Amino acid sequence: MATFKKKTKTNQEIPTASLPDIIFMLLIFFMVTTVLRENEVRVRTQLPKAEALTKIDQKRLVSYIWIGPEKLGDFKLGPTAVQIDDALIPDVTGIRTIMYRKLVEQPKLIVSLRVDESSEMGIVQDVEHELREGGTLRINYSTKRLVN
Amino acid sequence: MKKKPRRMSEIPTSSMADIAFLLLIFFLVTTVIDVDTGIGMVLPPPLDEEQNPPPVLERNMLKILVNEQGQLLMEDKPASVDMVKEEVKKHVLNMGADPNYSDSPTKALISIKNARQTPYRAYIAVLDRTWMAYFEIWDSEARKLGYTDYKTYVDALAPEATNEIRKKFPAAISIAEPDPQ
């Protein structure tokens, strides 16, 4: 009995010529969406979790204030410190001028408070008081989504 | 005369994919796609020294006190965090029925007061429950108007139109300054 071997003429290889293009498309997507970290955070901010969240869509309106125990290296933590942009703020009363200047540049400024969950309210209230004096009234307590 | 051998004038493209892959991996690793989420608040403008805060009728204010241990006192009675949401809803939706709660939703005020040593997470927990109460009130109001939830109502609003639900149930949450020690 003769065996028939069906010969197929179709090419079984996947065309790889367009592979670089696909990769480039992905690359461009990630390049566009990437925001390189602007400043190094020198305080630990473990954010609390909450349910009633709102999103801030316009990132350019946001200015951050970090409040939390200072990172000292070797996983050691110092006393609670306040950081704006790249610098720790030794005197809280200086915040009003910093924030006022930011407000002049961006009148719709939103201040995002990234506060470590173990911080005490005293320092947060001091910062809020300064924000009121500086006129930056829109704030946002940065929190993570609570997952049940 | 011997003709010069023709040079290959094409760039080898076989390694192009690899180069692109490397770049792709770099950007994949460095990308942070997180939208900032948080609890939005608007601080009151600074008060003048001699100016007193506007008077609020006692019944319209739901006082929540958070102490140093994160324990709550709601209307001078000990309470737990889980009770906050129901109490706020009861207070806001009272419509003048119970004399201990608010006159009307527009007059209702939630006052949260902390001690200086109150842990931040306790404060956020209370604030979160308060906002959740309002979110649920807004959601049920939107359902009465025929929307699936409050978010679809807001999305359906014209840009200049007033948010009627928000106008009827303004979330008046006040963060009281702590007593000087």
Short mmCIF file of C-alpha atoms in Angstrom, two decimals:
data_model
loop_
_atom_site.label_atom_id
_atom_site.label_comp_id
_atom_site.label_asym_id
_atom_site.label_seq_id
_atom_site.Cartn_x
_atom_site.Cartn_y
_atom_site.Cartn_z
CA MET A 1 0.00 0.00 0.00
CA ALA A 2 1.44 3.19 -1.01
CA THR A 3 1.66 5.91 1.51
CA PHE A 4 0.76 9.34 0.47
CA LYS A 5 2.61 12.20 1.80
CA LYS A 6 0.79 15.37 1.37
CA LYS A 7 3.10 18.07 0.35
CA THR A 8 2.28 21.51 1.39
CA LYS A 9 3.72 24.43 -0.28
CA THR A 10 2.85 26.92 2.39
CA ASN A 11 5.67 28.54 4.21
CA GLN A 12 5.56 27.61 7.86
CA GLU A 13 7.70 30.42 9.18
CA ILE A 14 6.21 33.40 10.89
CA PRO A 15 7.23 36.53 9.07
CA THR A 16 9.52 38.40 11.43
CA ALA A 17 10.16 41.40 9.26
CA SER A 18 7.54 43.49 11.04
CA LEU A 19 8.70 42.47 14.51
CA PRO A 20 10.93 45.53 15.01
CA ASP A 21 8.03 47.76 14.09
CA ILE A 22 5.78 46.16 16.67
CA ILE A 23 8.46 46.45 19.31
CA PHE A 24 9.05 50.07 18.37
CA MET A 25 5.37 50.82 18.76
CA LEU A 26 5.42 49.35 22.27
CA LEU A 27 8.62 51.24 22.98
CA ILE A 28 7.13 54.53 21.91
CA PHE A 29 4.07 53.91 24.06
CA PHE A 30 6.18 53.34 27.16
CA MET A 31 8.48 56.26 26.34
CA VAL A 32 5.51 58.58 26.15
CA THR A 33 3.87 57.34 29.34
CA THR A 34 7.04 57.23 31.40
CA VAL A 35 7.54 59.86 34.05
CA LEU A 36 11.04 59.61 35.35
CA ARG A 37 11.23 60.11 39.08
CA GLU A 38 11.88 63.77 39.61
CA ASN A 39 13.05 63.86 43.13
CA GLU A 40 14.31 61.41 45.65
CA VAL A 41 12.05 61.01 48.65
CA ARG A 42 14.08 61.17 51.81
CA VAL A 43 11.31 60.38 54.25
CA ARG A 44 9.38 57.13 54.57
CA THR A 45 5.82 57.54 53.43
CA GLN A 46 3.73 54.47 53.93
CA LEU A 47 0.36 55.74 52.84
CA PRO A 48 -2.83 54.82 54.68
CA LYS A 49 -5.61 52.98 52.89
CA ALA A 50 -9.05 54.38 52.17
CA GLU A 51 -12.19 53.68 50.16
CA ALA A 52 -13.58 57.12 49.35
CA LEU A 53 -11.00 57.99 46.74
CA THR A 54 -10.87 60.63 44.09
CA LYS A 55 -8.38 60.61 41.25
CA ILE A 56 -6.20 63.49 40.26
CA ASP A 57 -6.04 63.34 36.51
CA GLN A 58 -3.99 66.45 35.88
CA LYS A 59 -0.58 65.63 37.23
CA ARG A 60 0.85 69.02 36.37
CA LEU A 61 -1.44 70.71 38.90
CA VAL A 62 -0.05 68.64 41.72
CA SER A 63 2.65 69.61 44.12
CA TYR A 64 3.74 67.16 46.76
CA ILE A 65 4.54 67.47 50.42
CA TRP A 66 6.01 64.41 52.07
CA ILE A 67 5.69 63.96 55.80
CA GLY A 68 7.16 60.99 57.58
CA PRO A 69 10.12 59.64 59.51
CA GLU A 70 13.38 60.55 57.85
CA LYS A 71 15.33 57.74 56.21
CA LEU A 72 18.79 57.56 57.72
CA GLY A 73 20.16 54.61 55.77
CA ASP A 74 20.61 51.03 56.96
CA PHE A 75 16.81 50.91 57.33
CA LYS A 76 17.00 53.26 60.27
CA LEU A 77 14.39 55.93 60.69
CA GLY A 78 14.83 59.31 62.30
CA PRO A 79 12.30 61.78 63.66
CA THR A 80 9.42 63.00 61.54
CA ALA A 81 10.44 65.43 58.81
CA VAL A 82 8.73 67.41 56.07
CA GLN A 83 10.01 67.36 52.51
CA ILE A 84 9.04 69.61 49.61
CA ASP A 85 10.59 69.07 46.18
CA ASP A 86 14.13 67.97 46.93
CA ALA A 87 14.79 69.42 50.35
CA LEU A 88 13.77 68.70 53.89
CA ILE A 89 12.10 71.68 55.51
CA PRO A 90 13.66 72.36 58.90
CA ASP A 91 11.24 75.10 59.83
CA VAL A 92 7.57 74.47 59.07
CA THR A 93 6.74 78.18 58.96
CA GLY A 94 8.78 78.50 55.77
CA ILE A 95 6.19 76.46 53.89
CA ARG A 96 3.81 79.38 53.37
CA THR A 97 6.26 81.30 51.19
CA ILE A 98 7.23 78.18 49.22
CA MET A 99 3.63 77.28 48.57
CA TYR A 100 2.63 80.85 47.81
CA ARG A 101 5.30 81.01 45.12
CA LYS A 102 4.04 77.75 43.63
CA LEU A 103 0.49 79.08 43.70
CA VAL A 104 1.50 82.16 41.72
CA GLU A 105 2.98 79.90 39.06
CA GLN A 106 0.00 77.54 39.01
CA PRO A 107 -3.21 79.14 40.31
CA LYS A 108 -5.10 75.81 40.25
CA LEU A 109 -2.51 74.10 42.40
CA ILE A 110 -3.47 70.96 44.28
CA VAL A 111 -1.23 70.05 47.17
CA SER A 112 -0.94 66.33 47.64
CA LEU A 113 -0.03 65.41 51.18
CA ARG A 114 1.84 62.15 51.23
CA VAL A 115 1.86 61.45 54.92
CA ASP A 116 3.18 58.33 56.59
CA GLU A 117 0.34 56.57 58.34
CA SER A 118 2.16 56.45 61.66
CA SER A 119 2.71 60.21 61.79
CA GLU A 120 0.99 62.29 64.40
CA MET A 121 -1.66 64.83 63.47
CA GLY A 122 0.25 67.67 65.10
CA ILE A 123 2.74 68.06 62.27
CA VAL A 124 0.02 67.59 59.66
CA GLN A 125 -2.03 70.35 61.27
CA ASP A 126 0.99 72.65 61.36
CA VAL A 127 1.55 72.07 57.65
CA GLU A 128 -2.15 72.62 56.91
CA HIS A 129 -2.07 75.85 58.86
CA GLU A 130 0.85 77.02 56.72
CA LEU A 131 -0.99 76.00 53.55
CA ARG A 132 -3.96 78.12 54.63
CA GLU A 133 -1.66 81.06 55.23
CA GLY A 134 -0.04 80.51 51.85
CA GLY A 135 -3.44 80.40 50.16
CA THR A 136 -3.11 76.88 48.75
CA LEU A 137 -6.44 75.56 49.90
CA ARG A 138 -6.98 72.59 47.59
CA ILE A 139 -5.34 69.61 49.20
CA ASN A 140 -5.45 65.90 48.74
CA TYR A 141 -4.58 63.32 51.37
CA SER A 142 -2.80 60.73 49.31
CA THR A 143 -4.09 57.25 50.13
CA LYS A 144 -3.99 53.81 48.63
CA ARG A 145 -7.06 51.88 47.62
CA LEU A 146 -8.38 49.63 50.33
CA VAL A 147 -8.60 46.10 48.99
CA ASN A 148 -10.98 43.85 50.85
CA MET B 1 41.64 45.87 -14.61
CA LYS B 2 39.88 44.25 -11.78
CA LYS B 3 36.66 45.68 -10.76
CA LYS B 4 36.38 46.63 -7.12
CA PRO B 5 34.20 44.24 -5.20
CA ARG B 6 30.84 45.78 -4.53
CA ARG B 7 30.36 46.60 -0.86
CA MET B 8 27.17 45.66 0.88
CA SER B 9 25.47 48.99 1.21
CA GLU B 10 22.63 47.85 3.49
CA ILE B 11 22.62 48.18 7.24
CA PRO B 12 22.08 44.85 8.85
CA THR B 13 18.63 45.03 10.37
CA SER B 14 18.47 41.68 12.07
CA SER B 15 19.67 43.10 15.38
CA MET B 16 17.23 45.98 15.25
CA ALA B 17 14.61 44.02 17.13
CA ASP B 18 17.08 43.22 19.89
CA ILE B 19 18.04 46.85 20.32
CA ALA B 20 14.40 47.85 20.40
CA PHE B 21 13.76 45.11 22.95
CA LEU B 22 16.47 46.43 25.21
CA LEU B 23 15.06 49.93 25.10
CA LEU B 24 11.58 48.56 25.62
CA ILE B 25 12.66 46.66 28.71
CA PHE B 26 14.34 49.77 30.11
CA PHE B 27 11.19 51.84 29.76
CA LEU B 28 9.01 49.00 31.01
CA VAL B 29 11.03 48.86 34.19
CA THR B 30 11.16 52.61 34.77
CA THR B 31 7.51 53.31 33.97
CA VAL B 32 5.24 54.14 36.86
CA ILE B 33 1.65 54.12 35.69
CA ASP B 34 -0.10 55.12 38.86
CA VAL B 35 -2.76 57.71 39.00
CA ASP B 36 -2.63 59.71 42.18
CA THR B 37 -5.52 58.77 44.37
CA GLY B 38 -6.49 60.33 47.62
CA ILE B 39 -9.11 62.10 49.65
CA GLY B 40 -9.65 65.60 48.36
CA MET B 41 -10.36 68.44 50.76
CA VAL B 42 -10.56 72.19 50.55
CA LEU B 43 -9.06 74.03 53.48
CA PRO B 44 -10.86 77.08 54.87
CA PRO B 45 -9.18 80.42 54.21
CA PRO B 46 -7.16 81.78 57.12
CA LEU B 47 -9.27 83.53 59.76
CA ASP B 48 -8.35 86.93 61.05
CA GLU B 49 -7.33 87.10 64.68
CA GLU B 50 -10.39 89.00 65.85
CA GLN B 51 -12.85 87.34 63.51
CA ASN B 52 -14.88 84.57 65.11
CA PRO B 53 -15.85 81.50 63.13
CA PRO B 54 -19.43 81.66 61.83
CA PRO B 55 -21.98 80.42 64.36
CA VAL B 56 -23.40 76.97 63.82
CA LEU B 57 -26.46 75.66 65.54
CA GLU B 58 -25.54 72.88 67.94
CA ARG B 59 -27.93 70.35 66.42
CA ASN B 60 -26.56 70.85 62.92
CA MET B 61 -23.06 69.90 63.94
CA LEU B 62 -21.98 66.30 64.31
CA LYS B 63 -18.89 66.42 66.45
CA ILE B 64 -16.35 63.66 66.09
CA LEU B 65 -13.37 63.73 68.37
CA VAL B 66 -10.35 61.49 67.77
CA ASN B 67 -8.02 61.12 70.71
CA GLU B 68 -4.36 60.18 71.07
CA GLN B 69 -5.09 56.45 71.00
CA GLY B 70 -7.26 56.78 67.92
CA GLN B 71 -10.45 56.29 69.92
CA LEU B 72 -13.57 58.19 68.94
CA LEU B 73 -16.03 60.34 70.76
CA MET B 74 -19.11 61.08 68.67
CA GLU B 75 -21.42 63.71 70.16
CA ASP B 76 -19.64 63.13 73.48
CA LYS B 77 -20.35 59.40 73.40
CA PRO B 78 -17.67 56.75 72.81
CA ALA B 79 -17.98 55.22 69.37
CA SER B 80 -16.13 52.96 66.98
CA VAL B 81 -14.93 53.77 63.47
CA ASP B 82 -17.49 51.43 61.95
CA MET B 83 -20.32 53.53 63.36
CA VAL B 84 -19.18 56.75 61.68
CA LYS B 85 -20.73 56.09 58.28
CA GLU B 86 -24.20 55.27 59.61
CA GLU B 87 -24.16 58.18 62.03
CA VAL B 88 -23.18 60.64 59.32
CA LYS B 89 -25.92 59.37 57.02
CA LYS B 90 -28.46 59.60 59.83
CA HIS B 91 -27.29 63.10 60.66
CA VAL B 92 -27.41 64.37 57.09
CA LEU B 93 -30.67 62.70 56.08
CA ASN B 94 -32.50 63.65 59.28
CA MET B 95 -34.53 66.47 57.65
CA GLY B 96 -35.39 67.91 61.07
CA ALA B 97 -37.08 64.79 62.40
CA ASP B 98 -34.83 64.00 65.36
CA PRO B 99 -33.90 67.08 67.41
CA ASN B 100 -30.44 65.67 68.06
CA TYR B 101 -29.57 65.57 64.38
CA SER B 102 -29.49 68.18 61.64
CA ASP B 103 -32.29 70.46 60.38
CA SER B 104 -31.61 69.86 56.72
CA PRO B 105 -28.81 68.37 54.60
CA THR B 106 -27.64 71.81 53.51
CA LYS B 107 -27.14 72.90 57.10
CA ALA B 108 -25.56 69.67 58.31
CA LEU B 109 -21.95 69.96 59.31
CA ILE B 110 -19.49 67.26 60.26
CA SER B 111 -16.75 68.46 62.54
CA ILE B 112 -13.69 66.28 63.02
CA LYS B 113 -11.35 67.27 65.78
CA ASN B 114 -8.01 65.67 66.51
CA ALA B 115 -5.52 65.85 69.28
CA ARG B 116 -1.95 66.67 68.30
CA GLN B 117 -0.85 63.11 69.06
CA THR B 118 -3.67 61.46 67.10
CA PRO B 119 -2.20 58.96 64.64
CA TYR B 120 -2.70 60.04 61.05
CA ARG B 121 -4.21 56.69 60.08
CA ALA B 122 -6.98 57.09 62.66
CA TYR B 123 -7.85 60.50 61.27
CA ILE B 124 -7.87 59.22 57.68
CA ALA B 125 -10.08 56.29 58.73
CA VAL B 126 -12.69 58.69 60.15
CA LEU B 127 -12.45 61.06 57.21
CA ASP B 128 -12.76 58.16 54.79
CA ARG B 129 -15.93 56.83 56.46
CA THR B 130 -17.43 60.33 56.44
CA TRP B 131 -16.79 60.70 52.73
CA MET B 132 -18.13 57.20 52.11
CA ALA B 133 -21.39 58.25 53.80
CA TYR B 134 -21.68 61.19 51.44
CA PHE B 135 -20.75 59.07 48.42
CA GLU B 136 -23.54 56.65 49.30
CA ILE B 137 -26.03 59.49 49.78
CA TRP B 138 -25.07 60.95 46.40
CA ASP B 139 -25.30 57.53 44.79
CA SER B 140 -28.83 56.94 46.07
CA GLU B 141 -29.87 60.45 44.99
CA ALA B 142 -28.51 59.80 41.51
CA ARG B 143 -30.45 56.53 41.38
CA LYS B 144 -33.63 58.45 42.20
CA LEU B 145 -32.96 60.61 39.16
CA GLY B 146 -32.57 57.52 37.00
CA TYR B 147 -28.82 57.22 36.79
CA THR B 148 -26.93 54.09 37.75
CA ASP B 149 -24.67 55.96 40.17
CA TYR B 150 -23.41 59.42 41.08
CA LYS B 151 -20.44 59.23 38.76
CA THR B 152 -22.60 58.72 35.66
CA TYR B 153 -24.73 61.65 36.81
CA VAL B 154 -21.67 63.90 37.04
CA ASP B 155 -20.37 62.67 33.69
CA ALA B 156 -23.75 63.39 32.10
CA LEU B 157 -23.83 66.94 33.43
CA ALA B 158 -23.28 69.78 31.01
CA PRO B 159 -20.08 71.73 31.78
CA GLU B 160 -21.91 74.84 33.04
CA ALA B 161 -24.79 73.04 34.74
CA THR B 162 -24.93 73.09 38.51
CA ASN B 163 -24.55 69.79 40.25
CA GLU B 164 -27.98 69.60 41.88
CA ILE B 165 -27.13 66.62 44.05
CA ARG B 166 -24.02 68.30 45.36
CA LYS B 167 -26.03 71.47 45.95
CA LYS B 168 -28.66 69.59 47.93
CA PHE B 169 -26.13 67.57 49.89
CA PRO B 170 -23.01 69.68 50.20
CA ALA B 171 -20.37 67.75 52.06
CA ALA B 172 -19.52 70.20 54.81
CA ILE B 173 -16.67 68.58 56.66
CA SER B 174 -14.75 70.81 58.97
CA ILE B 175 -11.41 69.95 60.46
CA ALA B 176 -11.25 71.77 63.74
CA GLU B 177 -7.98 73.17 65.01
CA PRO B 178 -6.85 71.37 68.14
CA ASP B 179 -7.11 73.07 71.50
CA PRO B 180 -3.91 74.84 72.45
CA GLN B 181 -2.10 72.90 75.12
#
